mmCIF file of C-alpha atoms in Angstrom:
data_model
loop_
_atom_site.group_PDB
_atom_site.id
_atom_site.type_symbol
_atom_site.label_atom_id
_atom_site.label_comp_id
_atom_site.label_asym_id
_atom_site.label_seq_id
_atom_site.Cartn_x
_atom_site.Cartn_y
_atom_site.Cartn_z
ATOM 1 C CA CYS A 149 -3.396 4.301 -84.761
ATOM 2 C CA THR A 150 -3.552 1.470 -82.260
ATOM 3 C CA SER A 151 -0.594 0.926 -81.540
ATOM 4 C CA LEU A 152 0.203 4.927 -81.392
ATOM 5 C CA LEU A 153 -2.433 4.264 -78.022
ATOM 6 C CA ARG A 154 -0.668 1.601 -76.892
ATOM 7 C CA LEU A 155 2.620 2.716 -76.651
ATOM 8 C CA ARG A 156 1.424 6.261 -75.063
ATOM 9 C CA TYR A 157 -0.711 3.925 -73.067
ATOM 10 C CA ALA A 158 2.188 2.033 -71.641
ATOM 11 C CA LYS A 159 4.611 4.706 -71.611
ATOM 12 C CA ILE A 160 1.595 6.254 -69.037
ATOM 13 C CA THR A 161 1.871 2.735 -67.149
ATOM 14 C CA ARG A 162 5.780 3.329 -66.818
ATOM 15 C CA GLU A 163 5.517 6.890 -65.542
ATOM 16 C CA LYS A 164 2.830 5.867 -62.694
ATOM 17 C CA SER A 165 4.574 3.123 -61.433
ATOM 18 C CA LYS A 166 8.283 5.108 -61.383
ATOM 19 C CA MET A 167 5.898 7.983 -59.590
ATOM 20 C CA ALA A 168 4.730 5.374 -57.042
ATOM 21 C CA THR A 169 7.956 3.475 -56.640
ATOM 22 C CA GLU A 170 9.194 6.751 -55.285
ATOM 23 C CA THR A 171 6.177 8.111 -53.634
ATOM 24 C CA ALA A 172 6.603 4.997 -51.086
ATOM 25 C CA SER A 173 10.889 5.587 -50.873
ATOM 26 C CA ASP A 174 10.244 8.490 -50.031
ATOM 27 C CA ALA A 175 7.493 7.182 -47.079
ATOM 28 C CA MET A 176 9.169 4.667 -46.276
ATOM 29 C CA ASN A 177 12.543 6.847 -45.227
ATOM 30 C CA THR A 178 9.686 9.356 -43.609
ATOM 31 C CA THR A 179 8.735 6.614 -41.610
ATOM 32 C CA ASN A 180 11.882 5.487 -40.579
ATOM 33 C CA LYS A 181 13.136 8.442 -39.353
ATOM 34 C CA ARG A 182 9.939 8.959 -37.250
ATOM 35 C CA VAL A 183 10.645 5.756 -35.390
ATOM 36 C CA ARG A 184 14.142 5.889 -34.934
ATOM 37 C CA PHE A 185 14.723 5.997 -30.973
ATOM 38 C CA SER A 186 18.343 7.796 -30.057
ATOM 39 C CA ASN A 187 19.362 5.338 -26.847
ATOM 40 C CA GLN A 188 18.911 7.903 -24.494
ATOM 41 C CA ASP A 189 15.656 7.639 -25.284
ATOM 42 C CA GLU A 190 14.966 4.020 -24.689
ATOM 43 C CA LEU A 191 16.937 3.792 -21.560
ATOM 44 C CA HIS A 192 14.545 6.042 -20.097
ATOM 45 C CA THR A 193 13.088 5.685 -16.979
ATOM 46 C CA PRO A 194 9.744 7.627 -16.041
ATOM 47 C CA GLN A 195 11.009 9.326 -12.618
ATOM 48 C CA THR A 196 7.287 8.670 -11.434
ATOM 49 C CA THR A 197 7.392 4.821 -11.522
ATOM 50 C CA THR A 198 10.577 5.326 -8.800
ATOM 51 C CA THR A 199 9.426 7.358 -6.512
ATOM 52 C CA ARG A 200 6.240 5.180 -6.503
ATOM 53 C CA ALA A 201 8.168 2.151 -6.008
ATOM 54 C CA GLY A 202 9.850 3.566 -3.027
ATOM 55 C CA MET A 203 5.670 4.342 -1.220
ATOM 56 C CA THR A 204 4.365 2.608 1.762
ATOM 57 C CA PRO A 205 1.385 1.221 1.238
ATOM 58 C CA LYS A 206 -0.511 3.938 3.384
ATOM 59 C CA ASP A 207 1.447 6.373 1.083
ATOM 60 C CA VAL A 208 -0.449 4.823 -1.706
ATOM 61 C CA THR A 209 -3.837 5.091 -0.269
ATOM 62 C CA ILE A 210 -3.219 8.162 1.012
ATOM 63 C CA ASN A 211 -2.297 9.466 -2.512
ATOM 64 C CA SER A 212 -5.576 7.634 -3.733
ATOM 65 C CA VAL A 213 -7.942 9.518 -1.277
ATOM 66 C CA ARG A 214 -6.301 12.669 -1.927
ATOM 67 C CA SER A 215 -6.518 12.223 -5.674
ATOM 68 C CA PHE A 216 -10.255 11.092 -5.232
ATOM 69 C CA ALA A 217 -11.270 14.134 -2.963
ATOM 70 C CA ALA A 218 -9.808 16.345 -5.688
ATOM 71 C CA THR A 219 -12.201 15.226 -8.069
ATOM 72 C CA LEU A 220 -15.428 16.149 -5.692
ATOM 73 C CA ARG A 221 -17.333 19.542 -5.268
ATOM 74 C CA THR A 222 -15.880 22.109 -3.553
ATOM 75 C CA HIS A 223 -18.084 21.719 -0.336
ATOM 76 C CA LEU A 224 -17.422 17.949 -0.064
ATOM 77 C CA SER A 225 -14.372 17.700 -0.874
ATOM 78 C CA PRO A 226 -12.665 18.787 2.228
ATOM 79 C CA ILE A 227 -14.896 16.454 4.196
ATOM 80 C CA VAL A 228 -14.524 13.429 2.366
ATOM 81 C CA LEU A 229 -10.247 14.267 2.765
ATOM 82 C CA SER A 230 -10.201 14.708 6.345
ATOM 83 C CA ALA A 231 -12.735 11.777 6.719
ATOM 84 C CA GLY A 232 -10.417 9.370 4.737
ATOM 85 C CA LEU A 233 -7.085 10.445 6.229
ATOM 86 C CA SER A 234 -8.737 9.793 10.233
ATOM 87 C CA HIS A 235 -9.948 6.418 8.844
ATOM 88 C CA ILE A 236 -6.758 5.276 7.116
ATOM 89 C CA ASP A 237 -4.240 6.522 10.419
ATOM 90 C CA LEU A 238 -6.553 4.545 12.305
ATOM 91 C CA LEU A 239 -6.722 1.586 10.356
ATOM 92 C CA HIS A 240 -2.743 1.734 9.719
ATOM 93 C CA LYS A 241 -2.701 1.890 13.677
ATOM 94 C CA TRP A 242 -4.935 -1.625 14.504
ATOM 95 C CA SER A 243 -3.316 -3.506 11.351
ATOM 96 C CA THR A 244 0.108 -3.132 12.658
ATOM 97 C CA LYS A 245 -0.516 -3.786 16.365
ATOM 98 C CA CYS A 246 -2.871 -6.877 14.589
ATOM 99 C CA ARG A 247 0.339 -8.177 12.950
ATOM 100 C CA GLN A 248 2.387 -8.139 15.955
ATOM 101 C CA HIS A 249 0.041 -9.766 18.159
ATOM 102 C CA GLY A 250 -0.058 -12.442 14.505
ATOM 103 C CA LYS A 251 4.085 -13.163 14.323
ATOM 104 C CA MET A 252 3.974 -13.499 18.576
ATOM 105 C CA GLU A 253 1.009 -15.818 18.056
ATOM 106 C CA ASN A 254 2.723 -17.768 14.964
ATOM 107 C CA ASP A 255 6.035 -18.249 16.222
ATOM 108 C CA ILE A 256 6.710 -19.726 19.705
ATOM 109 C CA ASP A 257 10.321 -18.693 19.391
ATOM 110 C CA PHE A 258 9.938 -15.087 19.080
ATOM 111 C CA ILE A 259 10.586 -13.060 22.281
ATOM 112 C CA PRO A 260 8.960 -9.256 21.678
ATOM 113 C CA ARG A 261 11.700 -6.663 22.425
ATOM 114 C CA SER A 262 10.138 -5.251 25.654
ATOM 115 C CA ALA A 263 10.369 -9.046 26.924
ATOM 116 C CA ARG A 264 14.295 -9.220 26.321
ATOM 117 C CA LEU A 265 15.017 -6.723 29.234
ATOM 118 C CA VAL A 266 15.559 -9.655 31.459
ATOM 119 C CA HIS A 267 19.231 -10.086 31.651
ATOM 120 C CA PHE A 268 21.216 -12.110 34.282
ATOM 121 C CA ASP A 269 25.039 -13.138 34.546
ATOM 122 C CA PHE A 270 27.260 -14.687 37.218
ATOM 123 C CA GLU A 271 29.932 -12.452 38.871
ATOM 124 C CA VAL A 272 32.508 -15.249 39.493
ATOM 125 C CA SER A 273 35.842 -16.192 39.006
ATOM 126 C CA ASN A 274 37.183 -18.066 35.706
ATOM 127 C CA GLN A 275 37.858 -21.230 38.186
ATOM 128 C CA VAL A 276 34.109 -21.335 38.870
ATOM 129 C CA GLU A 277 33.016 -20.433 35.760
ATOM 130 C CA THR A 278 34.766 -23.514 33.923
ATOM 131 C CA SER A 279 33.481 -26.061 36.573
ATOM 132 C CA GLU A 280 30.671 -28.393 35.711
ATOM 133 C CA VAL A 281 28.825 -28.305 38.943
ATOM 134 C CA PHE A 282 28.172 -24.082 37.658
ATOM 135 C CA GLN A 283 27.702 -24.913 34.281
ATOM 136 C CA GLU A 284 24.616 -27.170 35.405
ATOM 137 C CA VAL A 285 23.311 -23.843 38.000
ATOM 138 C CA LYS A 286 23.923 -21.688 34.817
ATOM 139 C CA ALA A 287 22.020 -23.681 32.451
ATOM 140 C CA GLN A 288 19.120 -23.722 35.015
ATOM 141 C CA THR A 289 19.319 -20.083 35.306
ATOM 142 C CA ASP A 290 19.256 -19.473 31.797
ATOM 143 C CA LEU A 291 16.426 -21.647 31.608
ATOM 144 C CA LEU A 292 14.585 -19.734 34.472
ATOM 145 C CA ILE A 293 15.035 -16.606 32.300
ATOM 146 C CA GLN A 294 13.826 -18.412 29.013
ATOM 147 C CA LYS A 295 10.850 -18.866 30.917
ATOM 148 C CA LEU A 296 10.619 -15.562 32.720
ATOM 149 C CA ARG A 297 10.800 -14.247 28.672
ATOM 150 C CA LEU A 298 8.027 -16.301 27.471
ATOM 151 C CA ASN A 299 5.546 -15.504 30.510
ATOM 152 C CA LEU A 300 6.017 -11.923 29.641
ATOM 153 C CA LYS A 301 5.329 -12.925 26.296
ATOM 154 C CA GLY A 302 2.332 -13.930 27.376
ATOM 155 C CA GLN A 303 1.406 -10.560 29.270
ATOM 156 C CA VAL A 304 2.763 -8.308 25.807
ATOM 157 C CA MET A 305 0.078 -10.467 24.385
ATOM 158 C CA GLU A 306 -2.479 -9.699 26.086
ATOM 159 C CA ALA A 307 -1.989 -6.394 26.712
ATOM 160 C CA LEU A 308 -2.079 -6.038 22.754
ATOM 161 C CA LYS A 309 -5.504 -7.954 22.862
ATOM 162 C CA ILE A 310 -6.323 -5.145 24.912
ATOM 163 C CA GLU A 311 -5.113 -2.747 22.548
ATOM 164 C CA ILE A 312 -6.282 -3.958 19.381
ATOM 165 C CA LEU A 313 -10.468 -4.318 20.523
ATOM 166 C CA ILE A 314 -9.921 -0.349 21.532
ATOM 167 C CA LEU A 315 -8.196 0.634 18.358
ATOM 168 C CA ARG A 316 -10.954 -1.633 16.866
ATOM 169 C CA LYS A 317 -13.609 -0.406 18.598
ATOM 170 C CA ASP A 318 -12.387 3.649 18.005
ATOM 171 C CA LEU A 319 -12.072 2.731 14.225
ATOM 172 C CA TYR A 320 -16.186 2.047 13.355
ATOM 173 C CA ILE A 321 -17.034 5.069 15.407
ATOM 174 C CA ASN A 322 -14.405 7.141 13.633
ATOM 175 C CA LEU A 323 -15.789 5.823 10.642
ATOM 176 C CA VAL A 324 -19.613 5.789 11.506
ATOM 177 C CA LYS A 325 -19.042 9.794 12.330
ATOM 178 C CA GLU A 326 -17.214 10.712 9.733
ATOM 179 C CA ILE A 327 -19.996 9.188 7.544
ATOM 180 C CA TYR A 328 -22.287 11.467 8.874
ATOM 181 C CA SER A 329 -20.219 14.460 8.616
ATOM 182 C CA ILE A 330 -20.059 13.926 5.083
ATOM 183 C CA ILE A 331 -23.921 13.005 4.321
ATOM 184 C CA GLN A 332 -24.642 16.074 6.226
ATOM 185 C CA GLY A 333 -22.541 18.025 4.309
ATOM 186 C CA LYS A 334 -23.908 16.998 0.697
ATOM 187 C CA LEU A 335 -27.710 17.371 2.413
ATOM 188 C CA LEU A 336 -26.569 20.568 3.379
ATOM 189 C CA ALA A 337 -25.177 21.867 0.185
ATOM 190 C CA GLU A 338 -27.931 20.208 -1.874
ATOM 191 C CA LYS A 339 -30.393 21.674 0.618
ATOM 192 C CA LYS A 340 -32.433 18.622 1.091
ATOM 193 C CA ASP A 341 -34.657 18.184 3.524
ATOM 194 C CA ALA A 342 -33.898 14.689 4.812
ATOM 195 C CA ASN A 343 -32.832 12.884 8.506
ATOM 196 C CA THR A 344 -29.013 12.740 8.552
ATOM 197 C CA HIS A 345 -29.582 9.808 10.922
ATOM 198 C CA LEU A 346 -31.788 8.036 8.760
ATOM 199 C CA VAL A 347 -29.603 8.236 5.918
ATOM 200 C CA LEU A 348 -26.177 6.793 7.932
ATOM 201 C CA SER A 349 -28.885 3.933 9.290
ATOM 202 C CA THR A 350 -30.009 3.364 6.547
ATOM 203 C CA ILE A 351 -26.286 3.259 4.517
ATOM 204 C CA ILE A 352 -25.081 0.734 7.727
ATOM 205 C CA HIS A 353 -28.395 -1.175 7.439
ATOM 206 C CA TYR A 354 -27.261 -2.481 4.038
ATOM 207 C CA ASN A 355 -23.673 -2.632 4.126
ATOM 208 C CA SER A 356 -23.750 -3.947 7.663
ATOM 209 C CA GLU A 357 -23.324 -8.253 6.251
#
């Protein structure tokens, strides 16, 4: 009896081992089928990546504002969107003028296009043009023209300073007005009896540093 039991147990063990092996093999084949990729899938690049890579920083910022505004309540979304787009537009103008001024300030030899309009040529014969005396006159004239261009560059920079200050002032005024509109819209929508000016003053006070 003991021998028969041992034989039966050995047979059952072999059958279980065989079934386990077959199951593992089937699972491996199924897994391999699931993880197999075609060459087309491996080389595929999402279109959104290319589109985003070609966007300017301003476009990316506008998209972010639009996405954020879309998450807000219906009554507040258009107010925030309008405020964001208005602020981005003024900020872009101001930062562009700042970059132009910085470029002229850091690069002594750079002459802005508006200051390159000075153009002067002598109308002389070939014989005069090749003479040494005329070459000295021409060299002095070129120095005068370069000096004039640099003086014009300085005037352009002064005009840019004025424009930067005005744009900076407009930027702050517009920001305060837009924040006021957002606060007022939220308070009216939630029917809260609060002073909009007081709320705005509190916000500015805690964010002024």
